[in-house]
PDB file of C-alpha atoms in Angstrom:
ATOM      1  CA  LYS Y   1      68.026 -22.014  26.303  1.00  0.00           C
ATOM      2  CA  GLN Y   2      70.572 -23.722  27.928  1.00  0.00           C
ATOM      3  CA  GLU Y   3      74.063 -22.092  28.393  1.00  0.00           C
ATOM      4  CA  VAL Y   4      76.972 -23.766  29.676  1.00  0.00           C
ATOM      5  CA  THR Y   5      80.148 -22.018  30.657  1.00  0.00           C
ATOM      6  CA  GLN Y   6      83.384 -23.121  32.005  1.00  0.00           C
ATOM      7  CA  ILE Y   7      86.284 -21.605  33.978  1.00  0.00           C
ATOM      8  CA  PRO Y   8      89.113 -21.171  33.668  1.00  0.00           C
ATOM      9  CA  ALA Y   9      89.830 -21.668  29.701  1.00  0.00           C
ATOM     10  CA  ALA Y  10      93.033 -22.920  30.195  1.00  0.00           C
ATOM     11  CA  LEU Y  11      94.968 -23.898  33.521  1.00  0.00           C
ATOM     12  CA  SER Y  12      98.573 -25.030  33.747  1.00  0.00           C
ATOM     13  CA  VAL Y  13      99.729 -26.585  37.139  1.00  0.00           C
ATOM     14  CA  PRO Y  14     102.659 -28.776  38.481  1.00  0.00           C
ATOM     15  CA  GLU Y  15     102.273 -32.451  38.796  1.00  0.00           C
ATOM     16  CA  GLY Y  16     100.978 -33.588  41.855  1.00  0.00           C
ATOM     17  CA  GLU Y  17      98.718 -30.618  42.715  1.00  0.00           C
ATOM     18  CA  ASN Y  18      95.075 -30.973  43.212  1.00  0.00           C
ATOM     19  CA  LEU Y  19      92.726 -28.724  40.953  1.00  0.00           C
ATOM     20  CA  VAL Y  20      89.466 -27.423  40.375  1.00  0.00           C
ATOM     21  CA  LEU Y  21      87.442 -27.104  36.990  1.00  0.00           C
ATOM     22  CA  ASN Y  22      84.611 -25.127  37.003  1.00  0.00           C
ATOM     23  CA  CYS Y  23      81.320 -25.605  35.023  1.00  0.00           C
ATOM     24  CA  SER Y  24      78.163 -23.123  34.975  1.00  0.00           C
ATOM     25  CA  PHE Y  25      74.611 -23.916  33.452  1.00  0.00           C
ATOM     26  CA  THR Y  26      71.834 -21.388  33.424  1.00  0.00           C
ATOM     27  CA  ASP Y  27      68.976 -23.724  33.019  1.00  0.00           C
ATOM     28  CA  SER Y  28      68.892 -25.708  36.117  1.00  0.00           C
ATOM     29  CA  ALA Y  29      65.943 -28.149  35.067  1.00  0.00           C
ATOM     30  CA  ILE Y  30      68.409 -30.803  34.040  1.00  0.00           C
ATOM     31  CA  TYR Y  31      68.278 -34.437  34.701  1.00  0.00           C
ATOM     32  CA  ASN Y  32      72.091 -34.964  34.587  1.00  0.00           C
ATOM     33  CA  LEU Y  33      75.367 -33.298  33.877  1.00  0.00           C
ATOM     34  CA  GLN Y  34      78.341 -35.165  32.054  1.00  0.00           C
ATOM     35  CA  TRP Y  35      82.224 -34.390  32.141  1.00  0.00           C
ATOM     36  CA  PHE Y  36      84.124 -35.417  29.308  1.00  0.00           C
ATOM     37  CA  ARG Y  37      87.803 -35.429  28.418  1.00  0.00           C
ATOM     38  CA  GLN Y  38      89.227 -34.569  25.005  1.00  0.00           C
ATOM     39  CA  ASP Y  39      92.664 -35.160  23.691  1.00  0.00           C
ATOM     40  CA  PRO Y  40      93.946 -33.082  20.817  1.00  0.00           C
ATOM     41  CA  GLY Y  41      92.158 -34.356  17.753  1.00  0.00           C
ATOM     42  CA  LYS Y  42      90.404 -37.126  19.246  1.00  0.00           C
ATOM     43  CA  GLY Y  43      86.929 -37.805  20.227  1.00  0.00           C
ATOM     44  CA  LEU Y  44      85.383 -37.486  23.561  1.00  0.00           C
ATOM     45  CA  THR Y  45      85.661 -39.822  26.580  1.00  0.00           C
ATOM     46  CA  SER Y  46      83.209 -39.688  29.124  1.00  0.00           C
ATOM     47  CA  LEU Y  47      84.677 -39.260  32.728  1.00  0.00           C
ATOM     48  CA  LEU Y  48      81.376 -39.094  34.974  1.00  0.00           C
ATOM     49  CA  LEU Y  49      78.009 -38.640  34.905  1.00  0.00           C
ATOM     50  CA  ILE Y  50      75.712 -36.899  37.536  1.00  0.00           C
ATOM     51  CA  GLN Y  51      72.161 -37.605  37.950  1.00  0.00           C
ATOM     52  CA  SER Y  52      70.044 -34.655  39.281  1.00  0.00           C
ATOM     53  CA  SER Y  53      69.607 -36.543  42.267  1.00  0.00           C
ATOM     54  CA  GLN Y  54      73.002 -36.708  43.016  1.00  0.00           C
ATOM     55  CA  ARG Y  55      75.482 -34.221  44.613  1.00  0.00           C
ATOM     56  CA  GLU Y  56      78.641 -35.898  43.382  1.00  0.00           C
ATOM     57  CA  GLN Y  57      80.285 -38.739  41.718  1.00  0.00           C
ATOM     58  CA  THR Y  58      83.942 -40.155  42.086  1.00  0.00           C
ATOM     59  CA  SER Y  59      85.950 -42.188  39.777  1.00  0.00           C
ATOM     60  CA  GLY Y  60      89.660 -42.803  40.791  1.00  0.00           C
ATOM     61  CA  ARG Y  61      91.338 -39.475  41.188  1.00  0.00           C
ATOM     62  CA  LEU Y  62      88.315 -37.669  39.863  1.00  0.00           C
ATOM     63  CA  ASN Y  63      85.663 -36.223  41.906  1.00  0.00           C
ATOM     64  CA  ALA Y  64      82.489 -34.512  40.226  1.00  0.00           C
ATOM     65  CA  SER Y  65      79.841 -32.308  41.957  1.00  0.00           C
ATOM     66  CA  LEU Y  66      76.652 -31.176  41.240  1.00  0.00           C
ATOM     67  CA  ASP Y  67      74.654 -28.022  42.479  1.00  0.00           C
ATOM     68  CA  LYS Y  68      71.301 -27.428  40.483  1.00  0.00           C
ATOM     69  CA  SER Y  69      70.122 -24.781  42.753  1.00  0.00           C
ATOM     70  CA  SER Y  70      72.995 -22.728  41.782  1.00  0.00           C
ATOM     71  CA  GLY Y  71      73.552 -24.135  38.496  1.00  0.00           C
ATOM     72  CA  ARG Y  72      77.186 -25.355  38.822  1.00  0.00           C
ATOM     73  CA  SER Y  73      79.430 -28.373  38.779  1.00  0.00           C
ATOM     74  CA  THR Y  74      82.983 -28.775  39.507  1.00  0.00           C
ATOM     75  CA  LEU Y  75      85.322 -31.362  38.630  1.00  0.00           C
ATOM     76  CA  TYR Y  76      88.187 -32.062  41.128  1.00  0.00           C
ATOM     77  CA  ILE Y  77      91.444 -33.748  40.185  1.00  0.00           C
ATOM     78  CA  ALA Y  78      93.429 -35.018  42.721  1.00  0.00           C
ATOM     79  CA  ALA Y  79      97.270 -35.467  42.479  1.00  0.00           C
ATOM     80  CA  SER Y  80      97.450 -34.591  39.140  1.00  0.00           C
ATOM     81  CA  GLN Y  81      99.719 -36.227  36.510  1.00  0.00           C
ATOM     82  CA  PRO Y  82     101.126 -35.339  33.013  1.00  0.00           C
ATOM     83  CA  GLY Y  83      98.785 -37.713  31.697  1.00  0.00           C
ATOM     84  CA  ASP Y  84      95.971 -35.790  32.923  1.00  0.00           C
ATOM     85  CA  SER Y  85      96.638 -33.321  30.343  1.00  0.00           C
ATOM     86  CA  ALA Y  86      93.811 -32.488  27.833  1.00  0.00           C
ATOM     87  CA  THR Y  87      90.635 -30.567  27.258  1.00  0.00           C
ATOM     88  CA  TYR Y  88      88.095 -31.201  29.959  1.00  0.00           C
ATOM     89  CA  LEU Y  89      84.380 -30.507  28.950  1.00  0.00           C
ATOM     90  CA  CYS Y  90      81.380 -29.970  30.556  1.00  0.00           C
ATOM     91  CA  ALA Y  91      77.791 -30.849  29.021  1.00  0.00           C
ATOM     92  CA  ALA Y  92      74.215 -30.676  30.207  1.00  0.00           C
ATOM     93  CA  PRO Y  93      71.047 -31.494  28.374  1.00  0.00           C
ATOM     94  CA  SER Y  94      68.346 -28.510  27.447  1.00  0.00           C
ATOM     95  CA  GLY Y  95      64.942 -29.402  26.584  1.00  0.00           C
ATOM     96  CA  ASN Y  96      64.887 -31.472  23.418  1.00  0.00           C
ATOM     97  CA  THR Y  97      68.609 -31.044  22.664  1.00  0.00           C
ATOM     98  CA  PRO Y  98      70.557 -33.916  24.078  1.00  0.00           C
ATOM     99  CA  LEU Y  99      73.800 -32.165  25.318  1.00  0.00           C
ATOM    100  CA  VAL Y 100      74.923 -28.701  25.250  1.00  0.00           C
ATOM    101  CA  PHE Y 101      78.800 -27.959  25.814  1.00  0.00           C
ATOM    102  CA  GLY Y 102      80.878 -25.496  27.508  1.00  0.00           C
ATOM    103  CA  LYS Y 103      84.103 -24.463  25.352  1.00  0.00           C
ATOM    104  CA  GLY Y 104      86.093 -26.641  27.598  1.00  0.00           C
ATOM    105  CA  THR Y 105      89.052 -26.056  30.149  1.00  0.00           C
ATOM    106  CA  ARG Y 106      92.403 -27.045  28.476  1.00  0.00           C
ATOM    107  CA  LEU Y 107      94.651 -28.429  31.213  1.00  0.00           C
ATOM    108  CA  SER Y 108      98.404 -28.632  31.066  1.00  0.00           C
ATOM    109  CA  VAL Y 109     100.218 -30.587  34.083  1.00  0.00           C
ATOM    110  CA  ILE Y 110     103.515 -29.784  33.973  1.00  0.00           C
ATOM    111  CA  ALA Y 111     106.216 -32.915  35.111  1.00  0.00           C
TER     112      ALA Y 111
ATOM    113  CA  GLY L   1      80.150 -51.681  26.535  1.00  0.00           C
ATOM    114  CA  ALA L   2      78.534 -48.889  24.621  1.00  0.00           C
ATOM    115  CA  VAL L   3      80.983 -48.088  21.818  1.00  0.00           C
ATOM    116  CA  VAL L   4      80.432 -45.993  19.129  1.00  0.00           C
ATOM    117  CA  SER L   5      82.874 -46.635  16.211  1.00  0.00           C
ATOM    118  CA  GLN L   6      83.412 -43.648  13.674  1.00  0.00           C
ATOM    119  CA  HIS L   7      85.040 -43.755  10.362  1.00  0.00           C
ATOM    120  CA  PRO L   8      87.379 -42.307   8.789  1.00  0.00           C
ATOM    121  CA  SER L   9      89.208 -40.461  11.477  1.00  0.00           C
ATOM    122  CA  ARG L  10      90.708 -38.160   9.049  1.00  0.00           C
ATOM    123  CA  VAL L  11      89.700 -37.251   5.520  1.00  0.00           C
ATOM    124  CA  ILE L  12      91.243 -34.593   2.944  1.00  0.00           C
ATOM    125  CA  CYS L  13      89.116 -33.900  -0.064  1.00  0.00           C
ATOM    126  CA  LYS L  14      89.100 -31.503  -2.876  1.00  0.00           C
ATOM    127  CA  SER L  15      86.510 -28.600  -2.964  1.00  0.00           C
ATOM    128  CA  GLY L  16      83.115 -29.752  -4.832  1.00  0.00           C
ATOM    129  CA  THR L  17      83.359 -33.294  -4.015  1.00  0.00           C
ATOM    130  CA  SER L  18      81.223 -35.210  -1.289  1.00  0.00           C
ATOM    131  CA  VAL L  19      82.740 -37.054   1.843  1.00  0.00           C
ATOM    132  CA  LYS L  20      80.570 -39.614   3.832  1.00  0.00           C
ATOM    133  CA  ILE L  21      81.480 -40.258   7.370  1.00  0.00           C
ATOM    134  CA  GLU L  22      80.138 -43.322   9.023  1.00  0.00           C
ATOM    135  CA  CYS L  23      78.682 -44.071  12.662  1.00  0.00           C
ATOM    136  CA  ARG L  24      78.259 -47.146  14.044  1.00  0.00           C
ATOM    137  CA  SER L  25      76.904 -48.494  17.450  1.00  0.00           C
ATOM    138  CA  LEU L  26      79.137 -51.498  17.978  1.00  0.00           C
ATOM    139  CA  ASP L  27      77.577 -53.488  20.807  1.00  0.00           C
ATOM    140  CA  PHE L  28      74.204 -51.770  20.946  1.00  0.00           C
ATOM    141  CA  GLN L  29      71.220 -50.676  18.941  1.00  0.00           C
ATOM    142  CA  ALA L  30      70.956 -47.001  18.357  1.00  0.00           C
ATOM    143  CA  THR L  31      67.245 -45.717  17.184  1.00  0.00           C
ATOM    144  CA  THR L  32      68.715 -41.958  17.543  1.00  0.00           C
ATOM    145  CA  MET L  33      72.169 -40.804  16.636  1.00  0.00           C
ATOM    146  CA  PHE L  34      73.709 -37.214  17.130  1.00  0.00           C
ATOM    147  CA  TRP L  35      75.922 -35.112  14.864  1.00  0.00           C
ATOM    148  CA  TYR L  36      78.154 -32.597  16.402  1.00  0.00           C
ATOM    149  CA  ARG L  37      80.682 -30.003  14.483  1.00  0.00           C
ATOM    150  CA  GLN L  38      83.623 -28.923  16.292  1.00  0.00           C
ATOM    151  CA  PHE L  39      85.613 -25.427  15.755  1.00  0.00           C
ATOM    152  CA  PRO L  40      88.902 -24.929  16.750  1.00  0.00           C
ATOM    153  CA  LYS L  41      88.994 -24.011  20.242  1.00  0.00           C
ATOM    154  CA  LYS L  42      85.354 -23.876  20.520  1.00  0.00           C
ATOM    155  CA  SER L  43      82.166 -25.910  21.767  1.00  0.00           C
ATOM    156  CA  LEU L  44      80.938 -28.784  19.819  1.00  0.00           C
ATOM    157  CA  MET L  45      77.649 -27.808  18.225  1.00  0.00           C
ATOM    158  CA  LEU L  46      74.843 -29.954  17.720  1.00  0.00           C
ATOM    159  CA  MET L  47      74.132 -30.007  13.794  1.00  0.00           C
ATOM    160  CA  ALA L  48      71.323 -32.904  13.446  1.00  0.00           C
ATOM    161  CA  THR L  49      69.593 -35.598  15.260  1.00  0.00           C
ATOM    162  CA  SER L  50      69.454 -38.793  13.006  1.00  0.00           C
ATOM    163  CA  ASN L  51      66.216 -40.906  13.449  1.00  0.00           C
ATOM    164  CA  GLU L  52      66.542 -44.699  12.173  1.00  0.00           C
ATOM    165  CA  GLY L  53      64.011 -45.276   9.479  1.00  0.00           C
ATOM    166  CA  SER L  54      62.893 -41.365   9.387  1.00  0.00           C
ATOM    167  CA  LYS L  55      64.155 -38.083   8.503  1.00  0.00           C
ATOM    168  CA  ALA L  56      66.670 -36.227  10.311  1.00  0.00           C
ATOM    169  CA  THR L  57      66.123 -33.379  12.470  1.00  0.00           C
ATOM    170  CA  TYR L  58      68.400 -30.443  11.565  1.00  0.00           C
ATOM    171  CA  GLU L  59      69.198 -27.484  14.200  1.00  0.00           C
ATOM    172  CA  GLN L  60      68.709 -24.018  13.119  1.00  0.00           C
ATOM    173  CA  GLY L  61      71.281 -22.847  10.613  1.00  0.00           C
ATOM    174  CA  VAL L  62      72.319 -26.005   9.521  1.00  0.00           C
ATOM    175  CA  GLU L  63      71.911 -26.847   5.782  1.00  0.00           C
ATOM    176  CA  LYS L  64      69.916 -30.017   5.086  1.00  0.00           C
ATOM    177  CA  ASP L  65      71.348 -30.159   1.519  1.00  0.00           C
ATOM    178  CA  LYS L  66      74.660 -29.759   2.359  1.00  0.00           C
ATOM    179  CA  PHE L  67      74.875 -32.125   5.486  1.00  0.00           C
ATOM    180  CA  LEU L  68      72.788 -35.469   4.457  1.00  0.00           C
ATOM    181  CA  ILE L  69      72.402 -37.596   7.229  1.00  0.00           C
ATOM    182  CA  ASN L  70      71.031 -41.211   6.492  1.00  0.00           C
ATOM    183  CA  HIS L  71      70.232 -43.681   9.440  1.00  0.00           C
ATOM    184  CA  ALA L  72      69.436 -46.912   7.545  1.00  0.00           C
ATOM    185  CA  SER L  73      69.711 -49.226  10.394  1.00  0.00           C
ATOM    186  CA  LEU L  74      69.881 -49.656  14.070  1.00  0.00           C
ATOM    187  CA  THR L  75      73.503 -49.393  14.439  1.00  0.00           C
ATOM    188  CA  LEU L  76      74.655 -47.247  11.642  1.00  0.00           C
ATOM    189  CA  SER L  77      74.202 -43.438  10.799  1.00  0.00           C
ATOM    190  CA  THR L  78      76.350 -41.807   8.085  1.00  0.00           C
ATOM    191  CA  LEU L  79      76.807 -38.120   7.577  1.00  0.00           C
ATOM    192  CA  THR L  80      77.546 -36.869   4.079  1.00  0.00           C
ATOM    193  CA  VAL L  81      79.095 -33.397   3.429  1.00  0.00           C
ATOM    194  CA  THR L  82      78.152 -32.712  -0.033  1.00  0.00           C
ATOM    195  CA  SER L  83      79.842 -30.328  -2.171  1.00  0.00           C
ATOM    196  CA  ALA L  84      82.415 -29.502   0.121  1.00  0.00           C
ATOM    197  CA  HIS L  85      84.053 -26.324   0.439  1.00  0.00           C
ATOM    198  CA  PRO L  86      86.926 -25.124   2.738  1.00  0.00           C
ATOM    199  CA  GLU L  87      84.653 -23.694   5.202  1.00  0.00           C
ATOM    200  CA  ASP L  88      83.227 -26.984   5.622  1.00  0.00           C
ATOM    201  CA  SER L  89      86.553 -27.931   7.344  1.00  0.00           C
ATOM    202  CA  SER L  90      86.177 -28.908  10.674  1.00  0.00           C
ATOM    203  CA  PHE L  91      85.812 -31.763  13.265  1.00  0.00           C
ATOM    204  CA  TYR L  92      82.794 -34.048  13.026  1.00  0.00           C
ATOM    205  CA  ILE L  93      81.744 -36.268  15.885  1.00  0.00           C
ATOM    206  CA  CYS L  94      78.710 -38.607  16.297  1.00  0.00           C
ATOM    207  CA  SER L  95      76.856 -39.702  19.397  1.00  0.00           C
ATOM    208  CA  ALA L  96      74.635 -41.818  20.915  1.00  0.00           C
ATOM    209  CA  ARG L  97      72.390 -42.268  24.271  1.00  0.00           C
ATOM    210  CA  ILE L  98      73.978 -45.241  26.443  1.00  0.00           C
ATOM    211  CA  PRO L  99      71.369 -47.529  26.474  1.00  0.00           C
ATOM    212  CA  GLY L 100      69.584 -48.120  29.922  1.00  0.00           C
ATOM    213  CA  ARG L 101      71.501 -44.855  31.311  1.00  0.00           C
ATOM    214  CA  TYR L 102      70.926 -41.267  30.924  1.00  0.00           C
ATOM    215  CA  GLY L 103      74.526 -40.457  29.500  1.00  0.00           C
ATOM    216  CA  TYR L 104      75.963 -40.293  25.933  1.00  0.00           C
ATOM    217  CA  THR L 105      78.775 -42.140  24.224  1.00  0.00           C
ATOM    218  CA  PHE L 106      80.784 -40.330  21.778  1.00  0.00           C
ATOM    219  CA  GLY L 107      82.634 -41.556  18.347  1.00  0.00           C
ATOM    220  CA  SER L 108      86.220 -40.684  18.167  1.00  0.00           C
ATOM    221  CA  GLY L 109      85.610 -37.813  15.345  1.00  0.00           C
ATOM    222  CA  THR L 110      86.472 -37.340  11.849  1.00  0.00           C
ATOM    223  CA  ARG L 111      88.970 -34.388  10.885  1.00  0.00           C
ATOM    224  CA  LEU L 112      87.860 -33.224   7.663  1.00  0.00           C
ATOM    225  CA  THR L 113      89.951 -30.604   5.504  1.00  0.00           C
ATOM    226  CA  VAL L 114      88.813 -29.515   2.206  1.00  0.00           C
ATOM    227  CA  VAL L 115      91.375 -28.076   0.103  1.00  0.00           C
TER     228      VAL L 115
END
């Protein structure tokens, strides 16, 4: 059974700082991994999807990496902005379950 | 593309009443949709898989008679919380696989408060 863990649970950084969010998963037989953003009381916005054949994906200031062998993924945010403040969720499929989510990292970027 | 619309965004109901939540795929057909529940500061937990034209598949521990799922068309799935109680208060969110890709797209969620 897939378990997804995200570290840290919360993070507060000053504006402009580069930061890394970590995600680990127990079942490495995944075909992809997806990172989402969730604003308070809102739904999920897909940020990046990494296929198992890829090692990383980039979108603007975001870069996600995937290391299946070690069961890890990281989300790198460059030059953070107050608008980046949100909860970031990592999710991976498991068997017949479409996505198993971590508990998220709550990010606060201070102006 | 691949937009999922979920309504209502918020609902407050009295204990014992039923509430219906709709999830529509706007620009694609979804033979399968997924319903999740999220408790405060917790992960999203898969409740059930909604299959067009057939019965939903429920995860272990989810009451089928309390959470009724209907997927009557290729673009609409509904979740009805029957005889709601305060412990059913939560954030419910639906999802569908993005056609032609491996990722998933999510609705905007429904905050249910049972008083």
